[in-house]
Amino acid sequence: MEKWKDLKFNEQGLIPAIIQEENTGEILMMAYMNEISLEKTLETGETWFYSRSRKQLWHKGETSGNTQKVKKIDYDCDGDTLLIKVEQKGVACHTGEKTCFFNEFYDNKEKKKPDAEVLKKLYEVISNRKESPKEGSYTNYLFQNGIDKICKKVGEEASEVIIAAKNGDKGELIYESSDLIYHLLVLLKEQEIAPEEIYEELNLRFK
C-alpha cells in the first residue's frame, strides 16, 4: 500500500515494533506487525500484532485487559523498525512484570543513590498491583481488604513512627517512616489520588 512505501517489511511481511511508555520513556516490549495489524492499530488506536508462532493477529490486552493506547508511531532511519509510544494500562508483560525487559544482563553504569524518584516508582508498583493482582502480594492483600484495613495500617504505622522517635532510635525511625509512607501511598491509590496532587498541595505551603 502507498502509505507503507517508506517502511521495509521483511520476507515474511513483518516489521519489528518496539513499544515504549510515553510518559516514562520505559521500553515495555517488542513484537512484530504486518500491514494488517498496523492498519488495525491505526483504526482502533490500540496495538495489534502478528504472532509468528500462532500465525495470526492478536490484540494486546484482549484477554488480560492490559491494553496499549497508541499516542505516536515513528520509524527508524532505515524504515525497518517501528517505535510506538503508548499509554499502558496495567502491565505489558505476560509474567505480571511492568515491562518484558526485567532480566538484567549487563550494567556498567555507576549506581546512584536513591532519591525522591523512588516514591514515583513505588506508587507505580502499587498501582500495577491493584490493576493487575499478583498472588501472594501484600499490597493486593491490603486492596482486597478495603479502605478500613488500609486506614488501620496507616494508623498503626503512624504510632510506630511516634514510638521510634520517642525512643531516639534513628534506624528504627527510618524503618517505621518507610512503612508509613508505603501504606500512605497504598491509601492514596485506593482513593485514586496521584502523588502529583500531593506535590501541588505541598507547593502551596511555600506561599
Short mmCIF file of C-alpha atoms in Angstrom, two decimals:
data_model
loop_
_atom_site.label_atom_id
_atom_site.label_comp_id
_atom_site.label_asym_id
_atom_site.label_seq_id
_atom_site.Cartn_x
_atom_site.Cartn_y
_atom_site.Cartn_z
CA MET A 1 0.00 0.00 0.00
CA GLU A 2 1.16 3.52 -0.76
CA LYS A 3 1.04 4.63 2.87
CA TRP A 4 3.65 2.00 3.78
CA LYS A 5 6.07 2.96 0.99
CA ASP A 6 8.74 4.16 3.46
CA LEU A 7 8.51 1.02 5.62
CA LYS A 8 10.52 -2.11 4.92
CA PHE A 9 8.78 -5.34 5.87
CA ASN A 10 10.93 -8.49 5.89
CA GLU A 11 10.48 -11.51 3.63
CA GLN A 12 7.68 -12.76 5.91
CA GLY A 13 5.90 -9.42 5.54
CA LEU A 14 6.72 -8.41 9.12
CA ILE A 15 8.31 -5.43 10.80
CA PRO A 16 9.54 -5.30 14.44
CA ALA A 17 7.78 -2.82 16.72
CA ILE A 18 9.34 -1.51 19.91
CA ILE A 19 6.71 -0.42 22.43
CA GLN A 20 7.60 2.46 24.74
CA GLU A 21 5.72 4.05 27.65
CA GLU A 22 5.08 7.63 26.55
CA ASN A 23 5.22 9.25 29.99
CA THR A 24 8.29 7.48 31.41
CA GLY A 25 10.22 6.55 28.26
CA GLU A 26 10.46 2.96 29.57
CA ILE A 27 10.75 0.22 26.93
CA LEU A 28 7.87 -2.18 27.53
CA MET A 29 8.12 -4.91 24.90
CA MET A 30 8.95 -5.83 21.32
CA ALA A 31 6.65 -7.63 18.91
CA TYR A 32 6.04 -7.95 15.19
CA MET A 33 3.46 -6.32 12.95
CA ASN A 34 2.33 -6.92 9.41
CA GLU A 35 0.42 -4.48 7.25
CA ILE A 36 -2.95 -5.70 8.51
CA SER A 37 -2.07 -5.43 12.21
CA LEU A 38 -0.57 -2.00 11.63
CA GLU A 39 -3.74 -0.93 9.85
CA LYS A 40 -5.89 -2.22 12.72
CA THR A 41 -3.63 -0.40 15.20
CA LEU A 42 -4.28 2.87 13.38
CA GLU A 43 -8.01 2.18 13.08
CA THR A 44 -8.59 1.22 16.73
CA GLY A 45 -5.97 3.36 18.47
CA GLU A 46 -4.69 0.29 20.34
CA THR A 47 -1.80 -2.03 19.48
CA TRP A 48 -2.32 -5.11 17.30
CA PHE A 49 0.49 -7.52 16.44
CA TYR A 50 1.17 -10.63 14.39
CA SER A 51 2.08 -13.83 16.24
CA ARG A 52 4.76 -15.75 14.36
CA SER A 53 4.13 -18.91 16.40
CA ARG A 54 0.32 -18.92 16.06
CA LYS A 55 0.42 -17.27 12.63
CA GLN A 56 -2.44 -14.92 13.45
CA LEU A 57 -3.21 -11.36 14.55
CA TRP A 58 -3.53 -10.58 18.24
CA HIS A 59 -4.87 -7.56 20.05
CA LYS A 60 -2.68 -6.61 23.03
CA GLY A 61 -4.73 -6.87 26.23
CA GLU A 62 -7.72 -8.59 24.60
CA THR A 63 -7.85 -11.22 27.37
CA SER A 64 -5.82 -9.57 30.17
CA GLY A 65 -7.27 -6.07 29.84
CA ASN A 66 -3.72 -4.66 29.73
CA THR A 67 -4.28 -2.66 26.57
CA GLN A 68 -1.96 -0.10 25.00
CA LYS A 69 -3.41 3.20 23.82
CA VAL A 70 -1.29 4.43 20.92
CA LYS A 71 -0.01 8.01 21.22
CA LYS A 72 2.66 8.19 18.50
CA ILE A 73 4.31 5.98 15.89
CA ASP A 74 7.77 6.63 14.46
CA TYR A 75 10.10 4.54 12.31
CA ASP A 76 13.89 4.41 12.21
CA CYS A 77 16.28 5.80 9.59
CA ASP A 78 16.22 2.55 7.57
CA GLY A 79 12.44 2.22 7.76
CA ASP A 80 12.68 -1.34 9.07
CA THR A 81 11.72 -0.83 12.74
CA LEU A 82 8.75 0.90 14.36
CA LEU A 83 8.82 2.81 17.66
CA ILE A 84 5.33 3.01 19.15
CA LYS A 85 4.72 5.25 22.15
CA VAL A 86 1.75 4.18 24.21
CA GLU A 87 -0.24 4.73 27.36
CA GLN A 88 0.00 1.32 29.03
CA LYS A 89 -2.94 0.05 31.05
CA GLY A 90 -1.72 -2.35 33.71
CA VAL A 91 1.40 -4.33 32.85
CA ALA A 92 2.95 -5.09 29.48
CA CYS A 93 4.49 -8.49 30.20
CA HIS A 94 2.51 -11.74 30.48
CA THR A 95 4.63 -12.63 33.55
CA GLY A 96 2.99 -9.81 35.53
CA GLU A 97 6.02 -7.51 35.29
CA LYS A 98 5.53 -3.96 34.06
CA THR A 99 7.98 -4.45 31.18
CA CYS A 100 9.24 -7.53 29.35
CA PHE A 101 12.80 -6.28 29.86
CA PHE A 102 13.23 -7.07 33.56
CA ASN A 103 16.14 -9.55 33.29
CA GLU A 104 19.44 -7.71 33.79
CA PHE A 105 22.26 -8.98 31.55
CA TYR A 106 24.94 -6.30 32.00
CA ASP A 107 25.12 -2.98 33.81
CA ASN A 108 28.26 -0.82 33.68
CA LYS A 109 26.74 2.41 34.88
CA GLU A 110 27.59 3.85 38.26
CA LYS A 111 24.91 3.11 40.78
CA LYS A 112 23.33 6.31 42.03
CA LYS A 113 21.84 6.74 45.44
CA PRO A 114 18.05 6.55 45.64
CA ASP A 115 16.27 9.91 45.58
CA ALA A 116 12.69 11.19 45.60
CA GLU A 117 12.11 9.37 42.29
CA VAL A 118 11.71 6.19 44.34
CA LEU A 119 8.31 7.46 45.55
CA LYS A 120 7.08 7.67 41.97
CA LYS A 121 8.37 4.16 41.21
CA LEU A 122 6.81 2.75 44.38
CA TYR A 123 3.44 4.32 43.54
CA GLU A 124 3.66 2.78 40.04
CA VAL A 125 4.28 -0.67 41.53
CA ILE A 126 1.36 -0.21 43.94
CA SER A 127 -0.87 0.88 41.04
CA ASN A 128 0.17 -2.16 38.99
CA ARG A 129 -0.67 -4.47 41.88
CA LYS A 130 -4.17 -3.00 42.13
CA GLU A 131 -4.82 -3.14 38.39
CA SER A 132 -3.09 -6.50 37.82
CA PRO A 133 -3.28 -8.53 41.07
CA LYS A 134 -0.35 -10.83 41.83
CA GLU A 135 -0.87 -13.89 44.05
CA GLY A 136 0.87 -13.61 47.40
CA SER A 137 1.30 -9.84 47.15
CA TYR A 138 0.90 -7.97 50.44
CA THR A 139 -0.22 -4.90 48.50
CA ASN A 140 -3.03 -6.92 46.92
CA TYR A 141 -3.95 -8.21 50.37
CA LEU A 142 -4.47 -4.62 51.52
CA PHE A 143 -6.58 -3.70 48.49
CA GLN A 144 -8.69 -6.85 48.85
CA ASN A 145 -9.47 -5.99 52.49
CA GLY A 146 -10.51 -2.46 51.58
CA ILE A 147 -10.33 1.03 53.00
CA ASP A 148 -10.85 0.09 56.67
CA LYS A 149 -7.86 -2.26 56.68
CA ILE A 150 -5.66 0.25 54.85
CA CYS A 151 -6.60 3.08 57.21
CA LYS A 152 -5.95 0.84 60.20
CA LYS A 153 -2.45 0.08 58.91
CA VAL A 154 -1.73 3.77 58.30
CA GLY A 155 -2.76 4.49 61.88
CA GLU A 156 -0.62 1.65 63.24
CA GLU A 157 2.42 2.74 61.29
CA ALA A 158 1.97 6.37 62.39
CA SER A 159 2.03 5.14 66.00
CA GLU A 160 5.20 3.16 65.31
CA VAL A 161 6.85 6.30 63.92
CA ILE A 162 5.99 8.19 67.11
CA ILE A 163 7.37 5.41 69.30
CA ALA A 164 10.59 5.23 67.27
CA ALA A 165 11.05 8.99 67.57
CA LYS A 166 10.43 8.89 71.33
CA ASN A 167 12.98 6.08 71.66
CA GLY A 168 15.58 8.18 69.88
CA ASP A 169 16.47 5.28 67.58
CA LYS A 170 17.41 6.71 64.16
CA GLY A 171 17.46 3.36 62.36
CA GLU A 172 14.08 2.40 63.77
CA LEU A 173 12.64 5.79 62.85
CA ILE A 174 13.86 5.43 59.25
CA TYR A 175 12.36 1.93 59.02
CA GLU A 176 9.00 2.87 60.52
CA SER A 177 8.78 6.07 58.47
CA SER A 178 9.32 4.00 55.31
CA ASP A 179 6.48 1.67 56.38
CA LEU A 180 4.22 4.67 56.96
CA ILE A 181 4.99 6.23 53.57
CA TYR A 182 4.35 2.91 51.79
CA HIS A 183 0.97 2.43 53.47
CA LEU A 184 0.08 6.07 52.83
CA LEU A 185 0.77 5.54 49.11
CA VAL A 186 -1.49 2.48 49.17
CA LEU A 187 -4.20 4.64 50.74
CA LEU A 188 -3.74 7.32 48.08
CA LYS A 189 -4.07 4.72 45.31
CA GLU A 190 -7.17 3.26 46.97
CA GLN A 191 -8.71 6.76 46.79
CA GLU A 192 -7.30 7.31 43.27
CA ILE A 193 -5.17 10.27 44.35
CA ALA A 194 -1.92 10.66 42.41
CA PRO A 195 1.25 11.81 44.21
CA GLU A 196 1.32 14.82 41.89
CA GLU A 197 -1.81 16.11 43.61
CA ILE A 198 0.03 15.98 46.93
CA TYR A 199 3.03 17.76 45.39
CA GLU A 200 0.74 20.55 44.19
CA GLU A 201 -0.71 20.97 47.68
CA LEU A 202 2.74 20.94 49.28
CA ASN A 203 3.87 23.59 46.82
CA LEU A 204 1.17 25.89 48.19
CA ARG A 205 2.88 25.72 51.59
CA PHE A 206 5.75 27.81 50.25
CA LYS A 207 3.45 30.75 49.56
#
